[in-house]
XYZ file of C-alpha atoms in Angstrom:
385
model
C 29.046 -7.927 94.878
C 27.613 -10.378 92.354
C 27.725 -7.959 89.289
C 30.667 -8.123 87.017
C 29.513 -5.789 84.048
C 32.393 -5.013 81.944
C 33.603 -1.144 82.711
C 32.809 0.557 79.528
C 34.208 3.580 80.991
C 37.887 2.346 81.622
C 40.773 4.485 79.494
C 41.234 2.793 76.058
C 45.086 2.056 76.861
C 44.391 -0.367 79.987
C 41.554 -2.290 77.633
C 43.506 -5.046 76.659
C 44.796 -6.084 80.289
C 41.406 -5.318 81.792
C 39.944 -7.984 79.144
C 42.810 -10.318 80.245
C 41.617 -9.712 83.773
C 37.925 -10.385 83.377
C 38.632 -13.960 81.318
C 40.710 -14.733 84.951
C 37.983 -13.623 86.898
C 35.509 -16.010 85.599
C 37.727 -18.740 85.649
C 38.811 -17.774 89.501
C 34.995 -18.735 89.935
C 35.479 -21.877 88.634
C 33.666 -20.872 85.092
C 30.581 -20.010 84.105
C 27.679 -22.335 84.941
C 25.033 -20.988 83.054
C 24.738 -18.129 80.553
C 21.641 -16.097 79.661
C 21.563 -14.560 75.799
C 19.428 -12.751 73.636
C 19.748 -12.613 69.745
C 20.485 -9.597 67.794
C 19.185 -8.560 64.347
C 22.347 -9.711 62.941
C 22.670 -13.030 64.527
C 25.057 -11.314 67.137
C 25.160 -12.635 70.683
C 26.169 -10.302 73.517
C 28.250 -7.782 70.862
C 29.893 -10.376 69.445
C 29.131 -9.028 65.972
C 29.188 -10.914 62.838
C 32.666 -12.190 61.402
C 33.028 -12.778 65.528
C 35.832 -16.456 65.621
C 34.378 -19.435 67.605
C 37.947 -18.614 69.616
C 37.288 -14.973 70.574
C 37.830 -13.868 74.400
C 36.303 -10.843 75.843
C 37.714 -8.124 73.804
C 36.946 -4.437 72.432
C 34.717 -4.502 69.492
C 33.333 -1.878 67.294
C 29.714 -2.008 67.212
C 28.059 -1.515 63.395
C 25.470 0.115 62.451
C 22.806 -2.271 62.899
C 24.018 -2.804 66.829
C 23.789 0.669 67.487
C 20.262 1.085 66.255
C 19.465 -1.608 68.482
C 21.038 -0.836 71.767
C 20.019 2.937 71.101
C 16.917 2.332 72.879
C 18.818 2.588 76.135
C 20.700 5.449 75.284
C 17.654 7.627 74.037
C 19.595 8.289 70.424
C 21.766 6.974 67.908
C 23.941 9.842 68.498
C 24.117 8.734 72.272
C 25.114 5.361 71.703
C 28.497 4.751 72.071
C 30.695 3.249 68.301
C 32.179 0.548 70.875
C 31.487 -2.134 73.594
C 33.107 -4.263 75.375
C 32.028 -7.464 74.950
C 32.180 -11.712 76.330
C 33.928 -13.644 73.845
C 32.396 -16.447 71.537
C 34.724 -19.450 73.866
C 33.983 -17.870 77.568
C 30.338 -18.025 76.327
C 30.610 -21.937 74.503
C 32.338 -22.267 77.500
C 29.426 -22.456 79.760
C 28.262 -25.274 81.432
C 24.611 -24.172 80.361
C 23.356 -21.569 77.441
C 20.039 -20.380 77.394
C 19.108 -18.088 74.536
C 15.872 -16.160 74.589
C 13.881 -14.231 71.988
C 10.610 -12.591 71.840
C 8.217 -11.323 68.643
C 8.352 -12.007 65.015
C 11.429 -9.575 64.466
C 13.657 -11.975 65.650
C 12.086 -14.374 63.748
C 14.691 -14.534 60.941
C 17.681 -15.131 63.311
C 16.188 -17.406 65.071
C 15.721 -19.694 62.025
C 19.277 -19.347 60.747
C 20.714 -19.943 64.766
C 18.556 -23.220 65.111
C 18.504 -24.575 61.313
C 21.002 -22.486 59.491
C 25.048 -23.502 59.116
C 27.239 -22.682 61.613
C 28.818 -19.783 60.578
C 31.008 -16.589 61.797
C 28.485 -14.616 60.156
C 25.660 -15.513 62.606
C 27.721 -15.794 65.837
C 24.149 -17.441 67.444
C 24.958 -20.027 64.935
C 28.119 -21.118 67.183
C 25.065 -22.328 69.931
C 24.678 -25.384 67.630
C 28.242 -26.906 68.585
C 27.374 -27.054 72.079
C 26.060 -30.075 73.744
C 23.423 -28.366 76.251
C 22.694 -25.249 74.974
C 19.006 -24.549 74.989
C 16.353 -21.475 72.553
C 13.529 -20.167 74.711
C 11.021 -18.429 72.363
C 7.477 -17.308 71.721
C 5.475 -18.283 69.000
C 6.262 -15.128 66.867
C 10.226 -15.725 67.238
C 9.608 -19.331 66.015
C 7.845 -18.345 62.813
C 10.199 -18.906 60.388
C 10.818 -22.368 61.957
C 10.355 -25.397 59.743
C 8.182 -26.748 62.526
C 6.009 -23.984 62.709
C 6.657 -22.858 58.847
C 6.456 -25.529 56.722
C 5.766 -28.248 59.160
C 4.377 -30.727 56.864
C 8.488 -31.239 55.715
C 8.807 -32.751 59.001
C 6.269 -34.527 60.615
C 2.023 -35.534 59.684
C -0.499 -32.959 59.709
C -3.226 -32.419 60.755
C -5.046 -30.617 57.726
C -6.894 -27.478 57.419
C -7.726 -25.313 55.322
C -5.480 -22.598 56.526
C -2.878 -24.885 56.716
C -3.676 -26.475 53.109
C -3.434 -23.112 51.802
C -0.421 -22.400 53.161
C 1.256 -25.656 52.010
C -0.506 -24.600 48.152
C 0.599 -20.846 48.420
C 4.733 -22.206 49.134
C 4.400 -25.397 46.742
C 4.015 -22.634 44.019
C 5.963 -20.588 45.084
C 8.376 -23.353 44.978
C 7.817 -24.637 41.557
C 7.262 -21.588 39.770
C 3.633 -22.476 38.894
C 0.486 -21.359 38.983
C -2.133 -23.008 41.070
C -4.191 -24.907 38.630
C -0.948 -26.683 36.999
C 0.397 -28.012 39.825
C 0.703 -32.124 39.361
C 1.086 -35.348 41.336
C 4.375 -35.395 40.793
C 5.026 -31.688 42.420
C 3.515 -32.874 45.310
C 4.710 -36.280 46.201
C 8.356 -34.450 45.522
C 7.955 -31.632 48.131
C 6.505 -33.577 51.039
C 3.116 -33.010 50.359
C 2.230 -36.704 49.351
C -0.387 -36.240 51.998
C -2.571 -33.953 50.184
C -3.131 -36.055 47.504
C -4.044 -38.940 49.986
C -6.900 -36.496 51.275
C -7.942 -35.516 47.970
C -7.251 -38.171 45.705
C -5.145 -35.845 43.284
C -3.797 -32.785 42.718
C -6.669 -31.510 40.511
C -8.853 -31.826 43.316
C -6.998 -29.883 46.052
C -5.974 -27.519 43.159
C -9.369 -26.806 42.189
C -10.739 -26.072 45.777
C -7.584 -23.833 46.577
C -8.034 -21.745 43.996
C -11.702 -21.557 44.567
C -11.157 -21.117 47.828
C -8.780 -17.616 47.125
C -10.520 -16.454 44.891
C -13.511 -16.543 46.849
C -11.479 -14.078 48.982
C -11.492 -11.282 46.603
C -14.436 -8.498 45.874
C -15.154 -5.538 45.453
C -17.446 -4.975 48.862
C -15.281 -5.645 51.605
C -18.769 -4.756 53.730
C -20.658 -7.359 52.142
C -22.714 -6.832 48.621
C -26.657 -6.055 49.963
C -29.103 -7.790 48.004
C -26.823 -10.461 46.587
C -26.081 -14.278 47.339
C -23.528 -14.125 49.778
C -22.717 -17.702 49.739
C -18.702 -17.638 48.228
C -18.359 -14.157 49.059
C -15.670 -13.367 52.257
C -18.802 -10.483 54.011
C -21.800 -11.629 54.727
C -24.328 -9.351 53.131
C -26.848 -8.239 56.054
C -27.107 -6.516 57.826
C -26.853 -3.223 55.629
C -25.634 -0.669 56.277
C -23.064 -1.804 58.567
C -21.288 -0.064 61.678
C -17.686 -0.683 60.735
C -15.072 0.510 63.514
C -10.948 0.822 61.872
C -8.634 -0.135 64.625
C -5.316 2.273 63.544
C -2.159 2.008 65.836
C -0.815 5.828 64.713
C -2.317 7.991 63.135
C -1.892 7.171 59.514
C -1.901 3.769 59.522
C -5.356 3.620 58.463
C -5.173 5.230 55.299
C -1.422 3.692 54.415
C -2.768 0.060 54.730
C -6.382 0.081 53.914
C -6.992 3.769 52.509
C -8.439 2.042 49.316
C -11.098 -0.475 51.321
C -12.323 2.266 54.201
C -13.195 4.953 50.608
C -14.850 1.825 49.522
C -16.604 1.640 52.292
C -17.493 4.896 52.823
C -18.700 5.230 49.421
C -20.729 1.793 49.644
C -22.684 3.507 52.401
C -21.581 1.744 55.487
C -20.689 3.772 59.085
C -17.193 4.247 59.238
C -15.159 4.650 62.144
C -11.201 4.751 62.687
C -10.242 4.485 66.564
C -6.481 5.919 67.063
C -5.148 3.794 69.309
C -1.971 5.929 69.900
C -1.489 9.794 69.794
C 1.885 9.375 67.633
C 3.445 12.218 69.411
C 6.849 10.887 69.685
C 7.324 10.706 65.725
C 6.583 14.362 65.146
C 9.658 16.250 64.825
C 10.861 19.050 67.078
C 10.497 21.669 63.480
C 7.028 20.786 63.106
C 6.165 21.744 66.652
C 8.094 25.375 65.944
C 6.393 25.459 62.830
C 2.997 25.569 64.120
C 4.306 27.600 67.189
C 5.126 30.221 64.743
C 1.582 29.932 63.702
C -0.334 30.308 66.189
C 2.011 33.328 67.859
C 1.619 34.690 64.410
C -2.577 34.734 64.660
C -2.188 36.095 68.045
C -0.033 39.265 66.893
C -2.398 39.584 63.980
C -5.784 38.647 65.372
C -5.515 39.756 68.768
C -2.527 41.958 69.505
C -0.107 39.716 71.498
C -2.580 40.217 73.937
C -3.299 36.561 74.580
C -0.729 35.818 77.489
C -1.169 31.919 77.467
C 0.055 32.154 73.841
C 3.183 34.773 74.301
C 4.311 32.991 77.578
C 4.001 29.132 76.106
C 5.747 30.549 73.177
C 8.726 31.159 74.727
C 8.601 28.947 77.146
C 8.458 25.662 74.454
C 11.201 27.731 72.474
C 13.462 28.047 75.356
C 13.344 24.498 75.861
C 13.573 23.360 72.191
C 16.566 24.988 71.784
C 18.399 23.547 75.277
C 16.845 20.553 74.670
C 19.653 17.529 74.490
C 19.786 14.225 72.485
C 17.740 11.478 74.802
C 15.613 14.347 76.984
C 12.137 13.492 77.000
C 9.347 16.245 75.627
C 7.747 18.180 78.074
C 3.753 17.473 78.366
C 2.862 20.656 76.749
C 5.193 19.778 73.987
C 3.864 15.967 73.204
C 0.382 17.908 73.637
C 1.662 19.895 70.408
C 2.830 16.867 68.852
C -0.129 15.008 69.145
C -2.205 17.534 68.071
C -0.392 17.846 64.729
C -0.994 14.259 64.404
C -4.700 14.563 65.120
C -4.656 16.985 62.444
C -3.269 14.566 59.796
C -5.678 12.199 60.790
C -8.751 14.227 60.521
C -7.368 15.755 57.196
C -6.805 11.650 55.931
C -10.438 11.456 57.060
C -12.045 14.070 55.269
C -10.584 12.781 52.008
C -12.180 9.890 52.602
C -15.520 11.666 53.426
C -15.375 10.264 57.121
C -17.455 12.520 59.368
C -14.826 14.434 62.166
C -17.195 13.180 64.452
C -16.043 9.531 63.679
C -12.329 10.059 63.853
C -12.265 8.791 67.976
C -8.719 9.675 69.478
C -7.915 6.554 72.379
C -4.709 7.751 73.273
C -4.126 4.294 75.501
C -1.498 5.238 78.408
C 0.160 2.287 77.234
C 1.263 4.123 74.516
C 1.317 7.488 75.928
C 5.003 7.651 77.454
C 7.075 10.150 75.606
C 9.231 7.571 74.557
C 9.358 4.640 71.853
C 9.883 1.994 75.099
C 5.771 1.225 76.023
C 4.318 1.302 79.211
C 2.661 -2.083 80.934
C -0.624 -2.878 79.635
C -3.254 -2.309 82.442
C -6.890 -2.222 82.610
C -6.738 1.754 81.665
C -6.156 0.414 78.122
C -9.015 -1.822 77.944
């Protein structure tokens, strides 16, 4: 009796007065005491979407494109996910005695920054939070990333220095100026807030000079150490050699799209390679690929062995049968994510062999946190460990 979801399902002609009805509800109870948002990709809060006025009332809104993706996730499809929603207005939200907005992980990063530091604006609706007097952001450390605070923190308070940190002041004063390193001057830094730096170094030559040192130093040509060599400014150590190297890959490709170039090198430099799949990958192979490969192997059965395999014939048309009835947002049966991950071990080991990776090093986890037939992830228990 406490749940006041707005009916999605109501006909469209009655919209308008059911709208009118909800605003009275909430003010029968007095208002709204506190209200409990999350942040969109587009700045949106609830569905107010952007271009949303600081005086809109709950109201019928056509969701775009970005919206859908998002809220597709509890539909099971784009195609499931309805083009409309009805939605709480910008004013019975501001209207709140309380607002507590809450995001998680480094994709909301960007929205985050423009609702906290950016200018109120109808094209970030979470920008509207600003104007009220106890509205309140609840985030993790990834959501906060693009933060001054976090960011570029020596713009607002002292640091304490390090070198990560002094590289990461370097990397944006340049980017900042427009120059290089090495010609960076007193002057650049005392007028971008880094007048501390020079304090600590005495001048910019000095901190310029052991930054770029200090990057270079970062780059080789043995990312497993060089054997035999003075290993005293390179980034590997260079014993123990060979070295047992194990390549963590979240899917199955992952490896070779973002380090394909350091494992050959690797390989090649006579270290013991490994790549660990964390995940199967199942759910991004594509319901043709599965009947591909279904035609396959039925295929080699009629050729090879006369239909007369009956596990072959029966999950044939079994997996068929299913493919073809199969509905936007139904999950894959086990036998058919068994396919799909197969397919995707197949990739791997190929992606391996290129990079003359034994087969016997390619090591398939497939962590049941991963492992649910959808893109939503299971809870992370000791199974995964």
């Amino acid at each position: 009796q406490n749940i006041f979801s707005p009916d999605g399902t109501i006909p469209k002609d009655t919209i308008f007065e059911y709208c009118r009805l909800y605003e009275q509800r909430i003010e029968s109870f007095g208002g709204l005491d506190a209200v409990l948002l999350g942040i969109g990709r587009v700045g949106n809060i609830g569905f107010n979407e952007p271009g949303s006025r600081l005086n809109s009332t709950t109201r019928l809104i056509l969701l775009d494109n970005d919206s859908r993706n998002e809220a597709s996730k509890m539909f099971g499809s784009i195609e499931s996910t309805p083009i409309s929603s009805i939605t709480m207005g910008v004013s019975t939200i501001l209207a709140a005695k309380k607002i507590f907005l809450m995001a998680w992980g480094d994709d909301k990063a960007k929205m985050v920054k423009e609702c906290v530091e950016g200018a109120v604006t109808d094209t970030i609706p979470a920008s509207y939070l600003q104007t009220h007097n106890n509205a309140h952001v609840i985030i993790d450390l990834s959501a906060a990333g693009n933060l001054t605070r976090i960011h570029r923190p020596w713009l607002v308070t002292s640091c304490e220095w390090n070198d990560k940190l002094i590289r990461s002041a370097i990397v944006w004063l340049c980017q900042l100026t427009g120059k290089p390193i090495l010609k960076l001057t007193n002057k650049d830094y005392n007028e971008n807030g880094l007048s501390e730096l020079l304090a600590l170094f005495g001048s910019a030559y000095n901190v310029n000079i052991k930054i770029f040192n200090d990057l270079q130093h970062t780059i080789t040509g043995w990312p497993g150490g060089k054997p035999n060599a003075d290993d005293t400014y390179r980034p590997e150590r260079a014993k123990p050699y060979p070295k047992r190297v194990v390549v963590f890959s979240p899917h199955p490709d992952d490896d070779v799209i973002s380090m394909g170039g350091t494992i050959r090198r690797l390989v090649e430099q006579k270290h013991d390679v490994h790549v660990a799949y964390e995940t199967s990958g199942n759910i991004a192979v594509g319901d043709e690929e599965v009947i591909r490969f279904l035609h396959f192997i039925n295929g080699f059965n009629q050729i090879f062995n006369n239909s007369e395999d009956k596990v072959i014939t029966d999950k044939y048309a079994e997996i068929r049968k299913f493919l073809k009835e199969k509905k936007d947002g139904d999950i894959d049966t086990r036998d058919i994510l068994t396919i799909k991950g197969l397919i995707r071990r197949g990739e791997a080991r190929t992606a391996c062999t290129y990079n003359n990776i034994p087969l016997d090093h390619c090591h398939f986890l497939d962590l049941p946190f991963y492992e649910t037939g959808r893109i939503q992830k299971g809870p992370l228990t000791e199974a995964d460990v």
